[in-house]
PDB file of C-alpha atoms in Angstrom:
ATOM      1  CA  UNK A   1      12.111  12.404 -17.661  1.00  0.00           C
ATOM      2  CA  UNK A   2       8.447  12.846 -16.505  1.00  0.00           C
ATOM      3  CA  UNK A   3       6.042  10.284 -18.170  1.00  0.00           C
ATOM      4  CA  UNK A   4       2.826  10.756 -18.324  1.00  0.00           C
ATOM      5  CA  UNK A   5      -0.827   9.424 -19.668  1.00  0.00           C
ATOM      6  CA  UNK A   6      -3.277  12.046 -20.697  1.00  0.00           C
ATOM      7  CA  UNK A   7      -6.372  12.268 -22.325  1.00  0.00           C
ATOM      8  CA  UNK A   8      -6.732  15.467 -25.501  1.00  0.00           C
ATOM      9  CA  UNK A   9      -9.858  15.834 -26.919  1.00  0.00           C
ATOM     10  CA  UNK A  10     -10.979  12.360 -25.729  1.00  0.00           C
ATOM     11  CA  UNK A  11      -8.159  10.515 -27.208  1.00  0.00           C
ATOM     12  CA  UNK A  12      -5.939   8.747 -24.861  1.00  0.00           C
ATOM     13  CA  UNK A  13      -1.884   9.295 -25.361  1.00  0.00           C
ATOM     14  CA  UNK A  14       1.309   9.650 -23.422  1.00  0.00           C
ATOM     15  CA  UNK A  15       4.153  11.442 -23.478  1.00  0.00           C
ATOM     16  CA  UNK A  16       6.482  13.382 -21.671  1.00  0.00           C
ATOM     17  CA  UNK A  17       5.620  16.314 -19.411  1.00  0.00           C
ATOM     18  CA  UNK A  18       8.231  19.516 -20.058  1.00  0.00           C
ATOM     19  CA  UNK A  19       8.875  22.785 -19.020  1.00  0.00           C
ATOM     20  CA  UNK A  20       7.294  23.927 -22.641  1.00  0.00           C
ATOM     21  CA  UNK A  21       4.205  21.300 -21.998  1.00  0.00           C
ATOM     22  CA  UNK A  22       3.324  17.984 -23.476  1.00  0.00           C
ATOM     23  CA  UNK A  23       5.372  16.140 -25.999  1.00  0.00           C
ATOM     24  CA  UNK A  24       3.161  12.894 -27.719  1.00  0.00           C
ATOM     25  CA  UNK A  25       5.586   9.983 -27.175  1.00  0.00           C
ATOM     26  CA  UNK A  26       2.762   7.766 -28.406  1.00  0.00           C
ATOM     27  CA  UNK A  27       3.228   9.083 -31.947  1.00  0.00           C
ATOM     28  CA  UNK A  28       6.881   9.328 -32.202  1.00  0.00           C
ATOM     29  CA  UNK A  29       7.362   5.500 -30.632  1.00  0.00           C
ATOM     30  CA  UNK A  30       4.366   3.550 -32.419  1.00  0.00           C
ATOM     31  CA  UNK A  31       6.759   0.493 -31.023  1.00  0.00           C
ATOM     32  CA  UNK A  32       5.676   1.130 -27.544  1.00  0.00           C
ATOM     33  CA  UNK A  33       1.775   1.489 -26.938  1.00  0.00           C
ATOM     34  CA  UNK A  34       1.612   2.968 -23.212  1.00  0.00           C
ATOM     35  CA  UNK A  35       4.036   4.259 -20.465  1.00  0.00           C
ATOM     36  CA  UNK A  36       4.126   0.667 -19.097  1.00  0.00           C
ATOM     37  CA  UNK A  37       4.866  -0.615 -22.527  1.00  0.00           C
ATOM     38  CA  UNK A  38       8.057   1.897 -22.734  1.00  0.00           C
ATOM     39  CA  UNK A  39       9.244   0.891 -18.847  1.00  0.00           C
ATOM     40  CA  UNK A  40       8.882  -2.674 -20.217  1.00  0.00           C
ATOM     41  CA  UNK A  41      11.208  -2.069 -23.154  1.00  0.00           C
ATOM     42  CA  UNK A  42      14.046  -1.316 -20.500  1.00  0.00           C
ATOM     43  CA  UNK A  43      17.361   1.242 -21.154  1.00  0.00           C
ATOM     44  CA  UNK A  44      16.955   1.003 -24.980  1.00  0.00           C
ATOM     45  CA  UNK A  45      13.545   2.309 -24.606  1.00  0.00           C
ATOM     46  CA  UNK A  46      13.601   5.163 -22.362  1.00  0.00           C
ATOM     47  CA  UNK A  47      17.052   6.372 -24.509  1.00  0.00           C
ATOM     48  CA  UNK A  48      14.782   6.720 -27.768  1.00  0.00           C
ATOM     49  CA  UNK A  49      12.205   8.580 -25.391  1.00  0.00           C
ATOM     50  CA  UNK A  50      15.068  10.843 -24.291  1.00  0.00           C
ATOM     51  CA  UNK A  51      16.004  11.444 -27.783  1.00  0.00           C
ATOM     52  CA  UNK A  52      12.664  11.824 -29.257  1.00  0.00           C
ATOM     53  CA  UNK A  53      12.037  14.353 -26.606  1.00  0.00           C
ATOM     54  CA  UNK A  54      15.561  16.313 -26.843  1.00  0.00           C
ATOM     55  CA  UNK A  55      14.725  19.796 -28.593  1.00  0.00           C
ATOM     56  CA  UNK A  56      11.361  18.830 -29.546  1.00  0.00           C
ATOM     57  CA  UNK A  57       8.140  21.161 -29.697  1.00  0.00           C
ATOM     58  CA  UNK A  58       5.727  20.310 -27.216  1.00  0.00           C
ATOM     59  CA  UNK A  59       2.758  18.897 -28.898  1.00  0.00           C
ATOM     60  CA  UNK A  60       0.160  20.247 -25.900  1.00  0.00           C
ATOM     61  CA  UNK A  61       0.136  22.693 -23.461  1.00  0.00           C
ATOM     62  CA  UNK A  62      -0.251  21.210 -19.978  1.00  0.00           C
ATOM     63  CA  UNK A  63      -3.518  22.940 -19.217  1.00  0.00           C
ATOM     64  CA  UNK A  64      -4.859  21.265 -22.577  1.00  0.00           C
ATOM     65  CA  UNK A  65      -4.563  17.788 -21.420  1.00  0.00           C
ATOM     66  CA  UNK A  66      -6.151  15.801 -18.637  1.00  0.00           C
ATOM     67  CA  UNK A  67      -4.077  14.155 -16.965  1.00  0.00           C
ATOM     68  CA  UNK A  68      -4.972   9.941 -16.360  1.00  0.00           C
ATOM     69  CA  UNK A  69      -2.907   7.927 -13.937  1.00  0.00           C
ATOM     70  CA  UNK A  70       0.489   7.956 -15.215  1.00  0.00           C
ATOM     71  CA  UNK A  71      -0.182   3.831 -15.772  1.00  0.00           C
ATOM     72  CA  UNK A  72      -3.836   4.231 -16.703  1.00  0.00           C
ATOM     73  CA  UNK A  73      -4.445   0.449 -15.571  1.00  0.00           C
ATOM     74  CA  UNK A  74      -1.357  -1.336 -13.807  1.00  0.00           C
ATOM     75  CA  UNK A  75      -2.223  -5.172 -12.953  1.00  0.00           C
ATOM     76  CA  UNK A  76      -0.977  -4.829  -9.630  1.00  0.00           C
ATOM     77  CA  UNK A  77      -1.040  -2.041  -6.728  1.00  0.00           C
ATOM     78  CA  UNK A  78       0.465  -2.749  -3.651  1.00  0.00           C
ATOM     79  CA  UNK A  79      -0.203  -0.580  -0.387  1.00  0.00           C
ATOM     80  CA  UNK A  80       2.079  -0.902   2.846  1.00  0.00           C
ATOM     81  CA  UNK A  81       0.827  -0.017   6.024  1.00  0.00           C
ATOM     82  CA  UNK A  82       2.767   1.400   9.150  1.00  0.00           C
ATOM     83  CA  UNK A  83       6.004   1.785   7.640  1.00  0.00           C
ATOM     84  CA  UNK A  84       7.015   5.529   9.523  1.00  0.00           C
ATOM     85  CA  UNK A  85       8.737   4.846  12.372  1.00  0.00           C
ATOM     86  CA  UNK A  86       6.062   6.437  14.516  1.00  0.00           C
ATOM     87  CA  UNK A  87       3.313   5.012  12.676  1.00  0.00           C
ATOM     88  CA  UNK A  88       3.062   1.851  14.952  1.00  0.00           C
ATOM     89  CA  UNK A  89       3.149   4.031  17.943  1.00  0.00           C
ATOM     90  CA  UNK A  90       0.169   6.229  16.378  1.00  0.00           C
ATOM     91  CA  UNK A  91      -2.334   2.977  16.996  1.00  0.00           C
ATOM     92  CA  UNK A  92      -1.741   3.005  21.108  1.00  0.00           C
ATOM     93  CA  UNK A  93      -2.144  -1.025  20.939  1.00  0.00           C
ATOM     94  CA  UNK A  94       1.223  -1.489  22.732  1.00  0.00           C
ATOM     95  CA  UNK A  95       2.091  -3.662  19.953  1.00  0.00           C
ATOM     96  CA  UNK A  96       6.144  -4.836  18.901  1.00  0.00           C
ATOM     97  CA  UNK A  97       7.271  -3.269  15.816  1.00  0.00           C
ATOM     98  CA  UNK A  98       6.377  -5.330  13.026  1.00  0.00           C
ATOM     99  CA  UNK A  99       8.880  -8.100  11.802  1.00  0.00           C
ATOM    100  CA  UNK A 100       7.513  -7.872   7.835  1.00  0.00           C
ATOM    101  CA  UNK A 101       5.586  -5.131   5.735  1.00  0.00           C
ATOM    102  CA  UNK A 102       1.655  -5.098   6.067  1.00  0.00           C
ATOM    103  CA  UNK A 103       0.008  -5.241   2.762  1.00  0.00           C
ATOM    104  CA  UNK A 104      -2.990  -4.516   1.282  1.00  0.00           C
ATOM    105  CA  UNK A 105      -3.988  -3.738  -2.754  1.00  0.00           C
ATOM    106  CA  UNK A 106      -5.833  -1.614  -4.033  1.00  0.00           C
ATOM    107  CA  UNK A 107      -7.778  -1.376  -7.906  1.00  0.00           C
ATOM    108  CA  UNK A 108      -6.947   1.686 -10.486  1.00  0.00           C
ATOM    109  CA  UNK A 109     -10.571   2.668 -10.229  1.00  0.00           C
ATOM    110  CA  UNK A 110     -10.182   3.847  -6.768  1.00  0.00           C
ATOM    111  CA  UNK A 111      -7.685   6.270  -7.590  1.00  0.00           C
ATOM    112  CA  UNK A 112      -7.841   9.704  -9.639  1.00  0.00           C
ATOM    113  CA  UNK A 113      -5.484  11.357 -11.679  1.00  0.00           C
ATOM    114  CA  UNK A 114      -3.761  14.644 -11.029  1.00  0.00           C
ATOM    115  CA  UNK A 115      -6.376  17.692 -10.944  1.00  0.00           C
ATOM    116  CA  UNK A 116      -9.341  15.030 -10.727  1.00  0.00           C
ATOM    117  CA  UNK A 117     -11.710  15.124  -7.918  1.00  0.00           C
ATOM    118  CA  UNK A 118     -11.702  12.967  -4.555  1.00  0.00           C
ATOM    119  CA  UNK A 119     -15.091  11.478  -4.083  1.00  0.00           C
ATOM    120  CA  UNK A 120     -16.345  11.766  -0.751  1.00  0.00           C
ATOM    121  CA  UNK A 121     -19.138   9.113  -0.887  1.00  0.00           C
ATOM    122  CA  UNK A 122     -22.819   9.325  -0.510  1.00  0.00           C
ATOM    123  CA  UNK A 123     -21.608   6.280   2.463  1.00  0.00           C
ATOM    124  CA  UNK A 124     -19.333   7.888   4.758  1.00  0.00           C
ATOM    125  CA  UNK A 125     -18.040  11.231   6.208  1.00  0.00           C
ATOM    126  CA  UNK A 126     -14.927  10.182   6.448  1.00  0.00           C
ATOM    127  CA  UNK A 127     -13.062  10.574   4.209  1.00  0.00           C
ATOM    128  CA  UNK A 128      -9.031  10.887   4.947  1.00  0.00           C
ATOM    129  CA  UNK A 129      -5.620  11.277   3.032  1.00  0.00           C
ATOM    130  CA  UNK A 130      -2.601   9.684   3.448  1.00  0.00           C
ATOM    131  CA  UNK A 131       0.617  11.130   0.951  1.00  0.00           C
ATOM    132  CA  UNK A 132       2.665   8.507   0.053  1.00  0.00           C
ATOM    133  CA  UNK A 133       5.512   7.974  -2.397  1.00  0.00           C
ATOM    134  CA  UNK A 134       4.908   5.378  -5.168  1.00  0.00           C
ATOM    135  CA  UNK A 135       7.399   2.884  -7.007  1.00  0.00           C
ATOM    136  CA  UNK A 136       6.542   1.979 -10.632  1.00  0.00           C
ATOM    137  CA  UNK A 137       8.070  -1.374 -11.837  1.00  0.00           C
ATOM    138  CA  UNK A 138      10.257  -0.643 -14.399  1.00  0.00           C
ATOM    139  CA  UNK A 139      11.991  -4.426 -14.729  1.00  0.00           C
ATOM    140  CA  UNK A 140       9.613  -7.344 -13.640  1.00  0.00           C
ATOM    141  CA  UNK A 141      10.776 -10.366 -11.441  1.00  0.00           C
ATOM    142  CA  UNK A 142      10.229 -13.182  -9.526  1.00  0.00           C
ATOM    143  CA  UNK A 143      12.150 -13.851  -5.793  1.00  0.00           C
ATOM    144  CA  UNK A 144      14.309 -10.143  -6.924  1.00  0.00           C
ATOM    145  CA  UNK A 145      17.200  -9.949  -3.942  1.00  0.00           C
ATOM    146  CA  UNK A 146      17.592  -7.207  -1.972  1.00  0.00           C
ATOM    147  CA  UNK A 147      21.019  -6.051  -2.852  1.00  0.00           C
ATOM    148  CA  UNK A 148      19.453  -5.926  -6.740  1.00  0.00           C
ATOM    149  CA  UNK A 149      16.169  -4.739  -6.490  1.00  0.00           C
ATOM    150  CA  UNK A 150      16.203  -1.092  -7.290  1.00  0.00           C
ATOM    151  CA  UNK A 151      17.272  -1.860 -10.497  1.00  0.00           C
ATOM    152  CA  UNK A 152      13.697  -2.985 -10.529  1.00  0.00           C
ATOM    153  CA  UNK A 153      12.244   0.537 -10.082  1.00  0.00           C
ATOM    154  CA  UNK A 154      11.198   2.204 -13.329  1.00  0.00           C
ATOM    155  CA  UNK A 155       9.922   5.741 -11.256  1.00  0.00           C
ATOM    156  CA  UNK A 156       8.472   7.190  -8.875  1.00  0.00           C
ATOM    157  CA  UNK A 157       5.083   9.143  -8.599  1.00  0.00           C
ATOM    158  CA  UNK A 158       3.431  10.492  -5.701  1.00  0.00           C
ATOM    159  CA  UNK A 159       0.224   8.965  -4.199  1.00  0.00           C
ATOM    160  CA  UNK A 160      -2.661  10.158  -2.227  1.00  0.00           C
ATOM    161  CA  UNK A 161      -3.741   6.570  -0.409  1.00  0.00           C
ATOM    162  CA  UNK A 162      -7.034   8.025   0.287  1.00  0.00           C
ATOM    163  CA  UNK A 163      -9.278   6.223   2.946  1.00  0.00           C
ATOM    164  CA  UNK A 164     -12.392   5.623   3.920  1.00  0.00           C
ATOM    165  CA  UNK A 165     -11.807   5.394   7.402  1.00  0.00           C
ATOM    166  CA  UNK A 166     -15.162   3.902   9.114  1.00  0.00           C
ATOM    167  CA  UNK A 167     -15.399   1.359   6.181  1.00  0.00           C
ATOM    168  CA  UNK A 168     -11.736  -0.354   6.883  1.00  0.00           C
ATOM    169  CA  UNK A 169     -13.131  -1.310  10.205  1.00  0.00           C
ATOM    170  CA  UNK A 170     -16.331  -3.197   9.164  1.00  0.00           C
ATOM    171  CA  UNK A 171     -14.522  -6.376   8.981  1.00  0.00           C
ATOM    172  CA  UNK A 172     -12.140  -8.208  11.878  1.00  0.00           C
ATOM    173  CA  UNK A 173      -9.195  -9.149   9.212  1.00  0.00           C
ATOM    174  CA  UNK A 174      -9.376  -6.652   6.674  1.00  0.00           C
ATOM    175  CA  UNK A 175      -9.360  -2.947   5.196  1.00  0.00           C
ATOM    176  CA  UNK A 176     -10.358  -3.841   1.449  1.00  0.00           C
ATOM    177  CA  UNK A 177     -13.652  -2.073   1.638  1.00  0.00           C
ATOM    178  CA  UNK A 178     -12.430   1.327   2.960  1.00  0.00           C
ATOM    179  CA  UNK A 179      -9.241   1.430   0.619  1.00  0.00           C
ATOM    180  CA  UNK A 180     -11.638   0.763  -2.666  1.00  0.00           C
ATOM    181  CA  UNK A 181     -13.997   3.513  -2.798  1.00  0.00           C
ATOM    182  CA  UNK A 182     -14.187   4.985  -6.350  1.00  0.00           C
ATOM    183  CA  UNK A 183     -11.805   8.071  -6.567  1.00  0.00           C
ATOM    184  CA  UNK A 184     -11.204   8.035  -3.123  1.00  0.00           C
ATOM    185  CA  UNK A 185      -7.237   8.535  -3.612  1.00  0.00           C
ATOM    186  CA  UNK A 186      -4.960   9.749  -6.508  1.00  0.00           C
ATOM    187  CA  UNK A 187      -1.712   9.406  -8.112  1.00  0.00           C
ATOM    188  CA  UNK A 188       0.403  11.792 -10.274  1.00  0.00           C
ATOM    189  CA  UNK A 189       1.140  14.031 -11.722  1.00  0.00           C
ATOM    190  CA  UNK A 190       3.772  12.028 -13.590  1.00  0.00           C
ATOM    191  CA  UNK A 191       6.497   8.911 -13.256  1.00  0.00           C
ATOM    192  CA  UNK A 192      10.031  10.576 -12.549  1.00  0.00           C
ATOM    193  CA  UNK A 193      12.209   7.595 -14.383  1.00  0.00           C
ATOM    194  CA  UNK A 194      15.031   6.203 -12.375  1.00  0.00           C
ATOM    195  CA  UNK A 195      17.707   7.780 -13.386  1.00  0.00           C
ATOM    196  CA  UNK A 196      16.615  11.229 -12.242  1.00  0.00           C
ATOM    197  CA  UNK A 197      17.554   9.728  -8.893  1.00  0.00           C
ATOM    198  CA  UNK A 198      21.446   9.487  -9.078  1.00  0.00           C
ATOM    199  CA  UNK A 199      21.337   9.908  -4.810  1.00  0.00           C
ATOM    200  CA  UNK A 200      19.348   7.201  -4.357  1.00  0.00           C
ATOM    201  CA  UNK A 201      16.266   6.534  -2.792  1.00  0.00           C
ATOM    202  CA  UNK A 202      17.065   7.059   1.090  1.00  0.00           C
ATOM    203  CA  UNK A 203      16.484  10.155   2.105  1.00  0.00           C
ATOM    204  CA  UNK A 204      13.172  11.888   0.043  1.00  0.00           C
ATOM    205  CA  UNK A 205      10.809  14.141   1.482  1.00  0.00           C
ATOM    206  CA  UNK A 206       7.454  13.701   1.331  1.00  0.00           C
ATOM    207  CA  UNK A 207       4.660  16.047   2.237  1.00  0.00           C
ATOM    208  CA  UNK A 208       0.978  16.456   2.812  1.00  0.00           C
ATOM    209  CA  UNK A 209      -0.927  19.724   2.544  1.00  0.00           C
ATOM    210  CA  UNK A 210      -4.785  20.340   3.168  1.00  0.00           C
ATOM    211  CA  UNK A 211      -5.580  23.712   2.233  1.00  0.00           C
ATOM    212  CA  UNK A 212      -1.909  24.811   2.569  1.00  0.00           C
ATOM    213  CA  UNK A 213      -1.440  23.646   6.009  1.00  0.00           C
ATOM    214  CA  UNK A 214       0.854  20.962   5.940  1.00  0.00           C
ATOM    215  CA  UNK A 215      -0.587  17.650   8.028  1.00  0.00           C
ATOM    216  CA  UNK A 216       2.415  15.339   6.919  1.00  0.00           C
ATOM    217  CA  UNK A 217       6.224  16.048   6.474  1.00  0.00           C
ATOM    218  CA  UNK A 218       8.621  12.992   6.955  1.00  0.00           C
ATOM    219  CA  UNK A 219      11.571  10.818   4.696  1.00  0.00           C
ATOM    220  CA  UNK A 220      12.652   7.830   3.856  1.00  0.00           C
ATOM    221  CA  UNK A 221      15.439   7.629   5.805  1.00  0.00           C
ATOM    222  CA  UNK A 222      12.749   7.144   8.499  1.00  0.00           C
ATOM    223  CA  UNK A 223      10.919   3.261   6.396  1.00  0.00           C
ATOM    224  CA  UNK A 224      11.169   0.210   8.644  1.00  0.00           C
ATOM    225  CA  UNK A 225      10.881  -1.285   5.524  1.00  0.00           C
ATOM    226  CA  UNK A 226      12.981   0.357   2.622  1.00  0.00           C
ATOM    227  CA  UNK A 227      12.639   0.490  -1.019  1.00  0.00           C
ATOM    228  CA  UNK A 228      14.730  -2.353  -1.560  1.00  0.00           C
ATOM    229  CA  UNK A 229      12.979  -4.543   0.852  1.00  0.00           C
ATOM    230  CA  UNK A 230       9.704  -3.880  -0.517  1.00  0.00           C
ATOM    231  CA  UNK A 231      10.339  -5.168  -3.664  1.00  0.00           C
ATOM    232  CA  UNK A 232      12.159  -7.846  -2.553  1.00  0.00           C
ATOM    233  CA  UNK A 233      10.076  -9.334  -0.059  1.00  0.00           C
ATOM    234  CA  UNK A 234       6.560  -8.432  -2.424  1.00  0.00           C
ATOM    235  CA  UNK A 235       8.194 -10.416  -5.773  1.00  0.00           C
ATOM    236  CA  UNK A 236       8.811 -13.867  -3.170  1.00  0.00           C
ATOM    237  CA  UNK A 237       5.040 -14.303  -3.685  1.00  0.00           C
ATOM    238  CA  UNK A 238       4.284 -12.734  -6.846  1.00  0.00           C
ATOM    239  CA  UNK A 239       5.864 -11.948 -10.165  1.00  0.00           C
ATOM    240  CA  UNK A 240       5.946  -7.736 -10.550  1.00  0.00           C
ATOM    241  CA  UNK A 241       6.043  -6.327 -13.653  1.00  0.00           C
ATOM    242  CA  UNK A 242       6.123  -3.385 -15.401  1.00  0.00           C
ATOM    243  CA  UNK A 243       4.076  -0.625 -14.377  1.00  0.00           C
ATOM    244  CA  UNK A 244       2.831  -1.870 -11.001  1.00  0.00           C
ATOM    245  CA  UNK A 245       2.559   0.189  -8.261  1.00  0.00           C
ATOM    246  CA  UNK A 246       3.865   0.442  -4.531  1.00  0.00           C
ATOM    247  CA  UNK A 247       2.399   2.777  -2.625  1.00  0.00           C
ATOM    248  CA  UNK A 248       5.314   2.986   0.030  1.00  0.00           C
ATOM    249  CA  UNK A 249       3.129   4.248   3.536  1.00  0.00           C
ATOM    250  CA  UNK A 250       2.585   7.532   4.908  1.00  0.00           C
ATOM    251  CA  UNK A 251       3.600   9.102   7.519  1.00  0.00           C
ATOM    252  CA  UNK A 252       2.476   9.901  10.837  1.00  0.00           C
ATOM    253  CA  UNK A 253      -0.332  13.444  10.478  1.00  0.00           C
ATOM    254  CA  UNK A 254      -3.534  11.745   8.929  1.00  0.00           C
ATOM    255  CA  UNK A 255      -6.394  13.073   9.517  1.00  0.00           C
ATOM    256  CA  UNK A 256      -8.078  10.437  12.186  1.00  0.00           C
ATOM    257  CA  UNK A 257      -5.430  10.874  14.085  1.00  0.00           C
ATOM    258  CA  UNK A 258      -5.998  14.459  15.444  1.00  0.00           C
ATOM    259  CA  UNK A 259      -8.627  15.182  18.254  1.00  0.00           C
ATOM    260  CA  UNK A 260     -11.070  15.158  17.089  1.00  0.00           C
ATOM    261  CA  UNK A 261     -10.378  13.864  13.622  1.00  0.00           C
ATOM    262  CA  UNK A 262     -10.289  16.016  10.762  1.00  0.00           C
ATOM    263  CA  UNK A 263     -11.699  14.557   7.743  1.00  0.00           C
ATOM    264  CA  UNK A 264     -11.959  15.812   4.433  1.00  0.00           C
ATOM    265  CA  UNK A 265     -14.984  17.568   3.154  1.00  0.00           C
ATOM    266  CA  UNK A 266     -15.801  19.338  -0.147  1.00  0.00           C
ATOM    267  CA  UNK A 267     -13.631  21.818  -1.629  1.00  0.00           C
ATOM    268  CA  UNK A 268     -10.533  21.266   0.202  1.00  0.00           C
ATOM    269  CA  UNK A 269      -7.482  20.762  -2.014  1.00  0.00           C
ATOM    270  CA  UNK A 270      -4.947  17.893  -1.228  1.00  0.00           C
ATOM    271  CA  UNK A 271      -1.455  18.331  -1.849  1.00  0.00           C
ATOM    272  CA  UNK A 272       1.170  15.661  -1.604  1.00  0.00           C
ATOM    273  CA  UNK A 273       4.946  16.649  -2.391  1.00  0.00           C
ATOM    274  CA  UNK A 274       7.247  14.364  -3.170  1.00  0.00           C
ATOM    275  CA  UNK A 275      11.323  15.570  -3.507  1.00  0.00           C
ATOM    276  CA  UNK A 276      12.154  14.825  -7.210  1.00  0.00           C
ATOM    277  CA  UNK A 277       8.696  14.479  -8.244  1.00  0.00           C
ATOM    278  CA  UNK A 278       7.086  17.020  -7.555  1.00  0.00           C
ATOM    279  CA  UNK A 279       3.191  17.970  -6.360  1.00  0.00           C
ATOM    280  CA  UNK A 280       0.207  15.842  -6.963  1.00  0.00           C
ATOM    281  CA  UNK A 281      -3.105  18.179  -6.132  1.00  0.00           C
ATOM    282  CA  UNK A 282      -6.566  17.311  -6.216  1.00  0.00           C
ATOM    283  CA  UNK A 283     -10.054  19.036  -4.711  1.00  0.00           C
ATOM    284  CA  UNK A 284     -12.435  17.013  -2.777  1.00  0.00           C
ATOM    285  CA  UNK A 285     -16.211  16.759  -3.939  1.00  0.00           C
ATOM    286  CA  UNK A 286     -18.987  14.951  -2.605  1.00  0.00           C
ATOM    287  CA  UNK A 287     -20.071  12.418  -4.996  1.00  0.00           C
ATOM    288  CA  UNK A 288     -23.652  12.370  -6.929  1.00  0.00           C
ATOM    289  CA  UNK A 289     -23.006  16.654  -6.337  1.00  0.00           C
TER     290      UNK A 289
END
């Protein structure tokens, strides 16, 4: 099942995304108030969503609805950095791999939906993508083990960890001010729930395209740190809970790391494929324009 948030004639809803369009979950489950709120309400929940959605008219067509972040305002997002197996090697430092994840957050305001623009700023030229695969919490949990925690996962979306790439170096310790620029990264289309996953979580594809030309192309089989781990070692120091987001790290292919760098200016159109998910695309503009 593909959840989703949308906006239809200014009124915010969510749903389910189908082949036929855009079924109003919202109205049929006044017991749950938001995508979050139905990941919250565990198997139970997403059964009546299944059934509410079996043989059902869609409500909207997709091109009627704009899409929002598929959890318009999660309380947490996670980024991990260097998590490819050549990632560490991309930074020429000479430095061991790492012994535990690198992690950095993020707000909701810095990220647009599917089919929203990327704001390059009026600050910087440099602009950058990085495709990612994101975890939603579907269960919460405090000091989860490894061997249970993707019983944790409620979905996953796909995520364009956009960067601002001369503003994560303007401080010694620290990338918050480069990762935060309004609209500067994306996520969506839509949550694929769990259970769409039956083969696990090891071996997914993810993909980065920049005006068709694919910069990025790796799996999962290829994480230092895996799924599991992730959510294991992130819940010892913090309670997660439904509908935050792990943005999982990207793979080698960004665009600072060709010579000379290739940024992204206005007009291009970022793709980022994720196997089971499917593709979240969004066109750059420069912002104030």
């Amino acid at each position: 099942m593909k959840l989703v948030s949308y906006l239809h004639q200014n009124r915010a809803a969510w749903g389910a995304a189908t082949d036929a369009g855009i079924v109003d979950l919202g109205r049929r489950l006044p017991a749950y108030a938001s995508v979050a709120g139905l990941l919250a309400g565990g198997p139970a929940a997403l059964a009546a969503a299944r059934q509410a959605v079996a043989g059902t008219t869609a409500d909207h067509a997709l091109d009627d609805v704009r899409l929002q972040l598929p959890v318009p305002a999660p309380r947490k997002i996670f980024c991990i950095g260097v998590n490819y197996a050549d990632r560490n090697a991309e930074y020429k430092d000479g430095s061991a791999l790492p012994k535990y994840p690198s992690i950095f957050m993020r707000v909701p305001g810095s990220f647009a939906g599917h089919g929203g623009d990327l704001l390059q700023p009026l600050e910087s030229q440099q602009l950058d993508y990085e495709g990612e695969i994101g975890i939603v919490i579907g269960r919460g949990g405090r000091r989860i083990a490894c061997e249970e925690a993707l019983g944790h996962i409620g979905g996953l979306t796909c995520i364009n960890e956009g960067t601002i790439r001369d503003w994560v170096h303007h401080a010694k310790f620290n990338v918050t001010q480069g990762k935060n620029f309004e609209s500067s990264g994306a996520i969506g289309p839509w949550i694929v729930t769990a259970d769409e996953f039956p083969q696990g979580y090891g071996a997914l594809r993810v993909q980065t395209r920049v005006n068709g030309e694919t910069r990025q192309d790796d799996t999962t089989a290829r994480l230092m740190f895996d799924f599991a781990y992730l959510i294991h070692y992130l819940s010892t120091f913090t309670t997660l809970e439904p509908g935050d987001v792990i943005a999982t790290g990207t793979p080698t292919g960004a665009g600072i790391r060709f010579d000379p760098p290739r940024f992204l200016q206005p007009g291009d159109v970022v793709e980022v494929e994720v196997e089971g998910v499917g593709t979240l695309r969004n066109t750059v503009r420069q912002e104030g324009a």
